[in-house]
Short mmCIF file of C-alpha atoms in Angstrom, two decimals:
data_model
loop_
_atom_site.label_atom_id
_atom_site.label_comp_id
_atom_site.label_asym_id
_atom_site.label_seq_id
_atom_site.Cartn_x
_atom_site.Cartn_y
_atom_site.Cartn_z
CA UNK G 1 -31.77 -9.12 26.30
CA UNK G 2 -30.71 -6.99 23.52
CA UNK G 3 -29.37 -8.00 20.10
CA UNK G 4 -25.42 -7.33 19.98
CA UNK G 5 -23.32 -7.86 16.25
CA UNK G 6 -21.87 -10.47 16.73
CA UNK G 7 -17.83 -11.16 15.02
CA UNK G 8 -19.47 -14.32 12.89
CA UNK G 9 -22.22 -11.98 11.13
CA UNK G 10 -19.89 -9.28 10.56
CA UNK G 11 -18.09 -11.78 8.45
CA UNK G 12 -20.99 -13.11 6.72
CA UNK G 13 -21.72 -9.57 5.16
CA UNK G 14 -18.28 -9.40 4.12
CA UNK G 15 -18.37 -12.78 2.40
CA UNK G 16 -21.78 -11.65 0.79
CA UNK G 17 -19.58 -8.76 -0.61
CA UNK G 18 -17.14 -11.00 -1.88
CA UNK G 19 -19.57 -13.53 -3.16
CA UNK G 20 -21.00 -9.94 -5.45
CA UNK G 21 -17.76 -9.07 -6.42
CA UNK G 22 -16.68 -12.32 -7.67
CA UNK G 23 -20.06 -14.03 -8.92
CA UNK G 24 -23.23 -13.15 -10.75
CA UNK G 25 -26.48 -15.47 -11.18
CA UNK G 26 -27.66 -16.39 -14.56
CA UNK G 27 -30.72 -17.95 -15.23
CA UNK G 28 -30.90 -19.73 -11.82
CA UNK G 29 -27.00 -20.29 -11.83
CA UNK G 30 -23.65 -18.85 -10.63
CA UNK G 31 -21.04 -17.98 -12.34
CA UNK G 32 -17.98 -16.47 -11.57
CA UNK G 33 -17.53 -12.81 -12.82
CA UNK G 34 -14.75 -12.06 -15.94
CA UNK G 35 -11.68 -10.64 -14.85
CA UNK G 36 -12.38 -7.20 -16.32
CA UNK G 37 -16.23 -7.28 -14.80
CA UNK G 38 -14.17 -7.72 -11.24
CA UNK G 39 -13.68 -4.15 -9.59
CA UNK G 40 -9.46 -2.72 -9.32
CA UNK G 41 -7.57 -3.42 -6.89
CA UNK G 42 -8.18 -0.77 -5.04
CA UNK G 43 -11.72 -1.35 -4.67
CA UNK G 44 -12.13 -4.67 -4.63
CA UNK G 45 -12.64 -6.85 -0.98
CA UNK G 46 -9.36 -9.75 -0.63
CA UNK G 47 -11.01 -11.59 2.30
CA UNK G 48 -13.53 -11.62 4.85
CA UNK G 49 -11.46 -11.38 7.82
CA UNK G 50 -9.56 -7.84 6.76
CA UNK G 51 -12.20 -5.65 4.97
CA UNK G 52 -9.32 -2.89 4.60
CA UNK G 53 -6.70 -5.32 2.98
CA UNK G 54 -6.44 -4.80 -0.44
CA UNK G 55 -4.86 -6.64 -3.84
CA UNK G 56 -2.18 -4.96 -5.86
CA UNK G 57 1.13 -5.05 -8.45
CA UNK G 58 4.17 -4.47 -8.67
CA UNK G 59 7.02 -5.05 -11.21
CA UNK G 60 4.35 -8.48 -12.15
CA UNK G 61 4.14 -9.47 -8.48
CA UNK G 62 1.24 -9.96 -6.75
CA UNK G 63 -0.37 -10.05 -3.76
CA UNK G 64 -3.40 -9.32 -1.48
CA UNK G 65 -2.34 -7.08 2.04
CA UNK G 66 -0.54 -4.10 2.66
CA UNK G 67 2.70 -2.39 2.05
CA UNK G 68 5.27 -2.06 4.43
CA UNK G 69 8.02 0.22 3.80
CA UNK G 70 11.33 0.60 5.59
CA UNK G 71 13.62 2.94 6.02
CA UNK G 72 17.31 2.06 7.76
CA UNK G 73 20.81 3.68 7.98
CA UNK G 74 23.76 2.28 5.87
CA UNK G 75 27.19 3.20 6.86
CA UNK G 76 30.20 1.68 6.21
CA UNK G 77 31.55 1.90 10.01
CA UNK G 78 28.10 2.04 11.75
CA UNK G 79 25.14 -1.10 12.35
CA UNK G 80 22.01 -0.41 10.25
CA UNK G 81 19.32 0.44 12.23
CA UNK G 82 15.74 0.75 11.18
CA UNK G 83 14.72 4.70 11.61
CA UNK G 84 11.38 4.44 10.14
CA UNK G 85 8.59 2.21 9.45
CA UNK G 86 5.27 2.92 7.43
CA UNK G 87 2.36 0.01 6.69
CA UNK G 88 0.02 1.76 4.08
CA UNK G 89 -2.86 -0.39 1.66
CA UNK G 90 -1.18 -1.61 -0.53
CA UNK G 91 -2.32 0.09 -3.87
CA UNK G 92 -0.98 3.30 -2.47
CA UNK G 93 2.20 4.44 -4.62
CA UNK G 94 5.71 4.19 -3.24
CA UNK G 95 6.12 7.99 -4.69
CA UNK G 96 3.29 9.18 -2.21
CA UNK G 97 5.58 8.17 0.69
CA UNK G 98 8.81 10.27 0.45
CA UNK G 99 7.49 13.60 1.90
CA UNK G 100 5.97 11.84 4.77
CA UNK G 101 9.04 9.96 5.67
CA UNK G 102 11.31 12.51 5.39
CA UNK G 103 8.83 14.91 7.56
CA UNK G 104 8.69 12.14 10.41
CA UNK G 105 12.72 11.89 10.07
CA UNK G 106 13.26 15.61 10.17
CA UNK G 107 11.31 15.35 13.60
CA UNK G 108 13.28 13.14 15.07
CA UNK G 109 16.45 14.32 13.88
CA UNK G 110 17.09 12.00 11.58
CA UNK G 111 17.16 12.85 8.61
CA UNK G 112 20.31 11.15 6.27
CA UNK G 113 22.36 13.38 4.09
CA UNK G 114 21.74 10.84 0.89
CA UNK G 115 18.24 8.52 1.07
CA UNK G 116 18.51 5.67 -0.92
CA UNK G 117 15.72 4.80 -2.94
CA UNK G 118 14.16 2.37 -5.41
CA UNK G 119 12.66 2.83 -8.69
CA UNK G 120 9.21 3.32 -7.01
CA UNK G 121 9.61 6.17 -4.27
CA UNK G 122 10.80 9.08 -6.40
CA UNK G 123 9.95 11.39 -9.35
CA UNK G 124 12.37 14.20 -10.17
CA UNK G 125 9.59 16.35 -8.64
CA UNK G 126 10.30 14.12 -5.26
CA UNK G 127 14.28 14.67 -5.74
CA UNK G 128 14.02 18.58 -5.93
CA UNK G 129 11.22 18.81 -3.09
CA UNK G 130 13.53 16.52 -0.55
CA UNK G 131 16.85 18.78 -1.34
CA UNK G 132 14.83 21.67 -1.16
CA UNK G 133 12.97 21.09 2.60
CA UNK G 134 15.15 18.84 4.29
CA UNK G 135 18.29 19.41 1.91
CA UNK G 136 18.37 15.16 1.50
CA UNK G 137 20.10 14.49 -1.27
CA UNK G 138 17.26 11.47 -3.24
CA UNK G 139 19.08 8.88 -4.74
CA UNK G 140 17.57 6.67 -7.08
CA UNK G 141 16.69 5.75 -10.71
CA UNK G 142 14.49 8.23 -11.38
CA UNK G 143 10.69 7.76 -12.85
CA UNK G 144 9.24 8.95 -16.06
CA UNK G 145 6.99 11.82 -15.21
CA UNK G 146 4.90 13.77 -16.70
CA UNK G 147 3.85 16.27 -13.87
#
């Protein structure tokens, strides 16, 4: 009978690259790696059981997973309904997920007059781009930028 993977050895390599990324043996021993030997964030393996989730910050939070970001209407006479949901790792930046939003918006129709924002999602570069292709007023306190 042939050899399958099998779900428990899967997880054993991942805990092997965990077990590199968070130890080292010296002279016989282990010992756990400095914080600054560890690799960023972005790199660096959270668990054995989701080799894609990821570790991250924000605003001196933080937390191993994903990101989820909503998007949901706000009117004063009106429910608010969600319109649009997005799960990305979660070292990706808030900023990187205007465009797509408003593209998948602007495909369904949509798209609000004013998007509410925070401090993460846009850049004045953002601002201009969303009033320019989907005239969407951005509204938010803008980033520093240097782009």
């Amino acid at each position: 009978m042939p050899l399958r993977p099998c779900r428990c050895f899967l997880g054993f390599r991942s805990c092997g690259g965990l077990w590199i990324q968070q130890y080292f043996v010296d002279n016989g021993q282990a010992r756990r790696q400095d914080l600054k030997d560890r690799p960023a964030g972005a790199e660096r393996l959270v668990t054995p059981y989701d080799t894609d989730a990821r570790g991250s910050v924000k605003r001196g939070i933080f937390w191993d997973g994903y990101k989820v970001h909503l998007t949901e209407t706000c009117g004063p006479d009106s429910p608010n309904l969600i319109t649009h949901v997005a799960t990305t790792d979660s070292p990706v930046q808030d900023v990187r997920l205007v465009a797509p939003i408003h593209a998948h918006l602007a495909k369904r129709d949509l798209l609000p007059d004013r998007h509410l924002v925070d401090a993460g999602y846009a850049t004045a570069r953002e601002a201009v781009t969303a009033r320019r292709n989907h005239e969407v007023n951005l509204v938010d306190p803008i980033l520093a930028s240097t782009n």
